mmCIF file of C-alpha atoms in Angstrom:
data_model
loop_
_atom_site.group_PDB
_atom_site.id
_atom_site.type_symbol
_atom_site.label_atom_id
_atom_site.label_comp_id
_atom_site.label_asym_id
_atom_site.label_seq_id
_atom_site.Cartn_x
_atom_site.Cartn_y
_atom_site.Cartn_z
ATOM 1 C CA UNK A 1 -22.654 16.929 -28.767
ATOM 2 C CA UNK A 2 -18.889 16.681 -28.506
ATOM 3 C CA UNK A 3 -16.802 16.231 -25.392
ATOM 4 C CA UNK A 4 -13.170 17.020 -24.718
ATOM 5 C CA UNK A 5 -11.158 16.595 -21.523
ATOM 6 C CA UNK A 6 -8.125 18.760 -20.962
ATOM 7 C CA UNK A 7 -6.135 20.666 -18.382
ATOM 8 C CA UNK A 8 -6.713 24.373 -18.083
ATOM 9 C CA UNK A 9 -5.187 27.140 -16.008
ATOM 10 C CA UNK A 10 -7.395 29.128 -13.636
ATOM 11 C CA UNK A 11 -7.067 32.877 -13.064
ATOM 12 C CA UNK A 12 -5.097 32.110 -9.905
ATOM 13 C CA UNK A 13 -2.625 30.001 -11.922
ATOM 14 C CA UNK A 14 -3.785 26.550 -10.752
ATOM 15 C CA UNK A 15 -3.935 23.739 -13.260
ATOM 16 C CA UNK A 16 -7.319 21.972 -13.283
ATOM 17 C CA UNK A 17 -8.792 19.139 -15.362
ATOM 18 C CA UNK A 18 -12.088 20.037 -17.054
ATOM 19 C CA UNK A 19 -14.619 18.356 -19.318
ATOM 20 C CA UNK A 20 -15.929 20.582 -22.071
ATOM 21 C CA UNK A 21 -19.181 19.743 -23.803
ATOM 22 C CA UNK A 22 -20.235 21.626 -26.924
ATOM 23 C CA UNK A 23 -23.448 21.450 -28.859
ATOM 24 C CA UNK A 24 -24.700 23.461 -31.805
ATOM 25 C CA UNK A 25 -28.027 25.129 -31.052
ATOM 26 C CA UNK A 26 -30.191 27.794 -32.602
ATOM 27 C CA UNK A 27 -30.084 31.110 -30.774
ATOM 28 C CA UNK A 28 -31.945 34.144 -32.059
ATOM 29 C CA UNK A 29 -32.621 32.295 -35.282
ATOM 30 C CA UNK A 30 -28.923 31.674 -35.911
ATOM 31 C CA UNK A 31 -26.667 28.683 -35.170
ATOM 32 C CA UNK A 32 -24.573 29.035 -32.032
ATOM 33 C CA UNK A 33 -22.291 26.827 -29.950
ATOM 34 C CA UNK A 34 -23.464 26.044 -26.421
ATOM 35 C CA UNK A 35 -20.366 25.212 -24.353
ATOM 36 C CA UNK A 36 -20.509 23.728 -20.862
ATOM 37 C CA UNK A 37 -17.380 23.207 -18.759
ATOM 38 C CA UNK A 38 -17.281 20.938 -15.715
ATOM 39 C CA UNK A 39 -14.398 20.844 -13.243
ATOM 40 C CA UNK A 40 -13.351 17.180 -12.982
ATOM 41 C CA UNK A 41 -9.976 17.766 -11.366
ATOM 42 C CA UNK A 42 -10.632 15.884 -8.095
ATOM 43 C CA UNK A 43 -12.107 12.933 -9.977
ATOM 44 C CA UNK A 44 -9.092 12.715 -12.338
ATOM 45 C CA UNK A 45 -6.635 12.955 -9.439
ATOM 46 C CA UNK A 46 -8.579 10.251 -7.524
ATOM 47 C CA UNK A 47 -8.643 7.997 -10.603
ATOM 48 C CA UNK A 48 -4.898 8.392 -11.073
ATOM 49 C CA UNK A 49 -4.261 7.593 -7.394
ATOM 50 C CA UNK A 50 -6.533 4.557 -7.609
ATOM 51 C CA UNK A 51 -4.736 3.263 -10.722
ATOM 52 C CA UNK A 52 -1.331 3.699 -9.056
ATOM 53 C CA UNK A 53 -2.570 1.980 -5.902
ATOM 54 C CA UNK A 54 -3.985 -0.930 -7.918
ATOM 55 C CA UNK A 55 -0.709 -1.282 -9.830
ATOM 56 C CA UNK A 56 1.287 -1.338 -6.580
ATOM 57 C CA UNK A 57 -1.109 -3.889 -5.054
ATOM 58 C CA UNK A 58 -0.975 -6.109 -8.146
ATOM 59 C CA UNK A 59 2.832 -5.905 -8.187
ATOM 60 C CA UNK A 60 2.994 -6.878 -4.525
ATOM 61 C CA UNK A 61 0.519 -9.741 -4.902
ATOM 62 C CA UNK A 62 2.207 -11.115 -8.013
ATOM 63 C CA UNK A 63 5.793 -10.826 -6.746
ATOM 64 C CA UNK A 64 5.275 -12.648 -3.446
ATOM 65 C CA UNK A 65 6.220 -16.267 -2.868
ATOM 66 C CA UNK A 66 2.910 -16.756 -1.027
ATOM 67 C CA UNK A 67 -0.192 -18.174 -2.693
ATOM 68 C CA UNK A 68 -2.883 -15.500 -2.594
ATOM 69 C CA UNK A 69 -6.433 -16.046 -3.737
ATOM 70 C CA UNK A 70 -9.936 -14.708 -3.247
ATOM 71 C CA UNK A 71 -13.021 -16.917 -2.838
ATOM 72 C CA UNK A 72 -16.736 -16.409 -2.337
ATOM 73 C CA UNK A 73 -18.891 -18.107 0.297
ATOM 74 C CA UNK A 74 -19.207 -21.233 -1.840
ATOM 75 C CA UNK A 75 -15.427 -21.516 -2.238
ATOM 76 C CA UNK A 76 -15.446 -20.343 -5.875
ATOM 77 C CA UNK A 77 -12.274 -18.593 -7.020
ATOM 78 C CA UNK A 78 -12.676 -14.884 -7.752
ATOM 79 C CA UNK A 79 -8.916 -14.213 -8.093
ATOM 80 C CA UNK A 80 -5.673 -16.180 -7.841
ATOM 81 C CA UNK A 81 -2.119 -14.854 -8.071
ATOM 82 C CA UNK A 82 0.567 -16.450 -10.233
ATOM 83 C CA UNK A 83 2.092 -18.433 -7.346
ATOM 84 C CA UNK A 84 -1.230 -20.076 -6.530
ATOM 85 C CA UNK A 85 -1.954 -20.803 -10.179
ATOM 86 C CA UNK A 86 1.453 -22.501 -10.544
ATOM 87 C CA UNK A 87 0.787 -24.615 -7.417
ATOM 88 C CA UNK A 88 -2.455 -25.965 -8.832
ATOM 89 C CA UNK A 89 -1.066 -26.119 -12.376
ATOM 90 C CA UNK A 90 -3.721 -24.070 -14.164
ATOM 91 C CA UNK A 91 -4.200 -20.837 -16.059
ATOM 92 C CA UNK A 92 -6.432 -18.045 -14.718
ATOM 93 C CA UNK A 93 -9.256 -18.756 -17.195
ATOM 94 C CA UNK A 94 -9.423 -22.389 -15.996
ATOM 95 C CA UNK A 95 -9.633 -21.390 -12.307
ATOM 96 C CA UNK A 96 -11.841 -18.305 -11.942
ATOM 97 C CA UNK A 97 -15.414 -19.395 -11.231
ATOM 98 C CA UNK A 98 -14.382 -22.937 -10.308
ATOM 99 C CA UNK A 99 -14.467 -24.027 -6.674
ATOM 100 C CA UNK A 100 -11.606 -24.928 -4.371
ATOM 101 C CA UNK A 101 -12.979 -28.482 -4.428
ATOM 102 C CA UNK A 102 -12.391 -28.736 -8.179
ATOM 103 C CA UNK A 103 -8.622 -28.701 -7.532
ATOM 104 C CA UNK A 104 -8.141 -30.273 -4.080
ATOM 105 C CA UNK A 105 -8.951 -33.588 -2.370
ATOM 106 C CA UNK A 106 -12.177 -33.941 -0.358
ATOM 107 C CA UNK A 107 -10.430 -34.035 3.056
ATOM 108 C CA UNK A 108 -8.754 -30.677 2.341
ATOM 109 C CA UNK A 109 -12.035 -29.177 1.103
ATOM 110 C CA UNK A 110 -14.000 -29.993 4.260
ATOM 111 C CA UNK A 111 -11.441 -28.163 6.406
ATOM 112 C CA UNK A 112 -11.212 -25.201 4.025
ATOM 113 C CA UNK A 113 -14.982 -24.797 3.584
ATOM 114 C CA UNK A 114 -15.370 -24.903 7.380
ATOM 115 C CA UNK A 115 -12.813 -22.104 7.760
ATOM 116 C CA UNK A 116 -14.530 -20.024 5.047
ATOM 117 C CA UNK A 117 -17.846 -20.397 6.836
ATOM 118 C CA UNK A 118 -16.209 -19.396 10.138
ATOM 119 C CA UNK A 119 -14.887 -16.146 8.630
ATOM 120 C CA UNK A 120 -18.242 -15.360 6.992
ATOM 121 C CA UNK A 121 -20.035 -15.951 10.298
ATOM 122 C CA UNK A 122 -17.625 -14.055 12.573
ATOM 123 C CA UNK A 123 -16.302 -11.419 10.171
ATOM 124 C CA UNK A 124 -12.874 -12.027 11.757
ATOM 125 C CA UNK A 125 -9.549 -13.197 10.332
ATOM 126 C CA UNK A 126 -8.466 -16.721 11.192
ATOM 127 C CA UNK A 127 -5.198 -18.654 10.763
ATOM 128 C CA UNK A 128 -4.448 -22.345 10.672
ATOM 129 C CA UNK A 129 -1.745 -24.753 9.549
ATOM 130 C CA UNK A 130 -2.504 -26.880 6.526
ATOM 131 C CA UNK A 131 -0.668 -29.846 5.025
ATOM 132 C CA UNK A 132 -1.058 -30.129 1.279
ATOM 133 C CA UNK A 133 -1.846 -33.622 0.045
ATOM 134 C CA UNK A 134 -0.576 -32.519 -3.354
ATOM 135 C CA UNK A 135 3.094 -32.442 -2.288
ATOM 136 C CA UNK A 136 3.127 -32.910 1.529
ATOM 137 C CA UNK A 137 4.225 -29.313 2.108
ATOM 138 C CA UNK A 138 3.039 -27.312 5.127
ATOM 139 C CA UNK A 139 1.352 -23.927 4.891
ATOM 140 C CA UNK A 140 0.187 -21.282 7.327
ATOM 141 C CA UNK A 141 -3.091 -19.969 5.956
ATOM 142 C CA UNK A 142 -4.645 -16.618 6.845
ATOM 143 C CA UNK A 143 -8.267 -16.110 5.826
ATOM 144 C CA UNK A 144 -9.424 -12.486 6.001
ATOM 145 C CA UNK A 145 -12.879 -11.072 5.281
ATOM 146 C CA UNK A 146 -13.405 -8.602 2.445
ATOM 147 C CA UNK A 147 -16.242 -6.346 3.531
ATOM 148 C CA UNK A 148 -18.743 -4.187 1.677
ATOM 149 C CA UNK A 149 -19.299 -0.546 2.572
ATOM 150 C CA UNK A 150 -22.179 -1.752 4.770
ATOM 151 C CA UNK A 151 -19.792 -4.005 6.715
ATOM 152 C CA UNK A 152 -21.003 -7.335 5.306
ATOM 153 C CA UNK A 153 -18.426 -9.977 4.378
ATOM 154 C CA UNK A 154 -18.572 -10.430 0.603
ATOM 155 C CA UNK A 155 -15.557 -12.673 -0.005
ATOM 156 C CA UNK A 156 -12.449 -14.083 1.673
ATOM 157 C CA UNK A 157 -8.801 -13.290 0.920
ATOM 158 C CA UNK A 158 -6.562 -16.304 1.511
ATOM 159 C CA UNK A 159 -2.801 -15.938 1.980
ATOM 160 C CA UNK A 160 -1.035 -19.287 2.148
ATOM 161 C CA UNK A 161 2.612 -19.129 3.322
ATOM 162 C CA UNK A 162 4.880 -22.148 2.840
ATOM 163 C CA UNK A 163 6.291 -23.121 6.258
ATOM 164 C CA UNK A 164 7.677 -26.537 5.288
ATOM 165 C CA UNK A 165 11.290 -25.667 6.147
ATOM 166 C CA UNK A 166 10.242 -24.335 9.556
ATOM 167 C CA UNK A 167 8.208 -27.476 10.267
ATOM 168 C CA UNK A 168 11.143 -29.679 9.223
ATOM 169 C CA UNK A 169 13.513 -27.700 11.470
ATOM 170 C CA UNK A 170 11.080 -28.057 14.386
ATOM 171 C CA UNK A 171 10.864 -31.810 13.793
ATOM 172 C CA UNK A 172 14.663 -32.146 13.636
ATOM 173 C CA UNK A 173 14.993 -30.144 16.866
ATOM 174 C CA UNK A 174 12.427 -32.386 18.556
ATOM 175 C CA UNK A 175 14.235 -35.520 17.394
ATOM 176 C CA UNK A 176 17.549 -34.147 18.696
ATOM 177 C CA UNK A 177 15.937 -33.293 22.050
ATOM 178 C CA UNK A 178 14.474 -36.801 22.262
ATOM 179 C CA UNK A 179 17.886 -38.343 21.510
ATOM 180 C CA UNK A 180 19.543 -36.104 24.100
ATOM 181 C CA UNK A 181 16.972 -37.036 26.732
ATOM 182 C CA UNK A 182 17.377 -40.724 25.888
ATOM 183 C CA UNK A 183 21.175 -40.391 26.125
ATOM 184 C CA UNK A 184 20.894 -38.612 29.496
ATOM 185 C CA UNK A 185 18.598 -41.362 30.806
ATOM 186 C CA UNK A 186 21.069 -44.016 29.673
ATOM 187 C CA UNK A 187 23.921 -42.166 31.424
ATOM 188 C CA UNK A 188 21.865 -41.891 34.597
ATOM 189 C CA UNK A 189 20.981 -45.584 34.490
ATOM 190 C CA UNK A 190 24.654 -46.404 33.925
ATOM 191 C CA UNK A 191 25.724 -44.172 36.811
ATOM 192 C CA UNK A 192 23.123 -45.692 39.131
ATOM 193 C CA UNK A 193 24.070 -49.219 38.092
ATOM 194 C CA UNK A 194 27.778 -48.516 38.713
ATOM 195 C CA UNK A 195 26.997 -47.186 42.176
ATOM 196 C CA UNK A 196 25.104 -50.311 43.246
#
């Protein structure tokens, strides 16, 4: 049996993808070709759309400055984008299948595993701030459930956004406010002392 896929034109002028199967058989004592044609147009269009969507998603995930990774219930890596791989200093083949704990200190793992379990139990997205012991940078992590068609959580997508500059700015603002308050108190004490 041979198979060929091609585009054909219908009587109404529409272009459709078809699969053609042909097989040599015996008919009336003579060899004959049995040809079967199956309209696969919707499937081909859906496959093309899926490929384009996957390419756009991959481009987005790989071009972001955020670490993005996917883990199972045990914290094993199922996927990691380039930014995350560069943060932990490994290639994809050294990360996939390994657990979060293989690359991070114990104190970070306890917190992370607890958050994974929370998302698996609730089926809801959660966010929290995390300080990396690797380089003392701050991250805002979002953990979102990936669900099966039955609605069960099968894995967790983690997006980790570096917020170090924001945290530093907040700390500087707080220090300035503290200095201002201290200065105002000193002025008030000086004013009160001068009035006595």
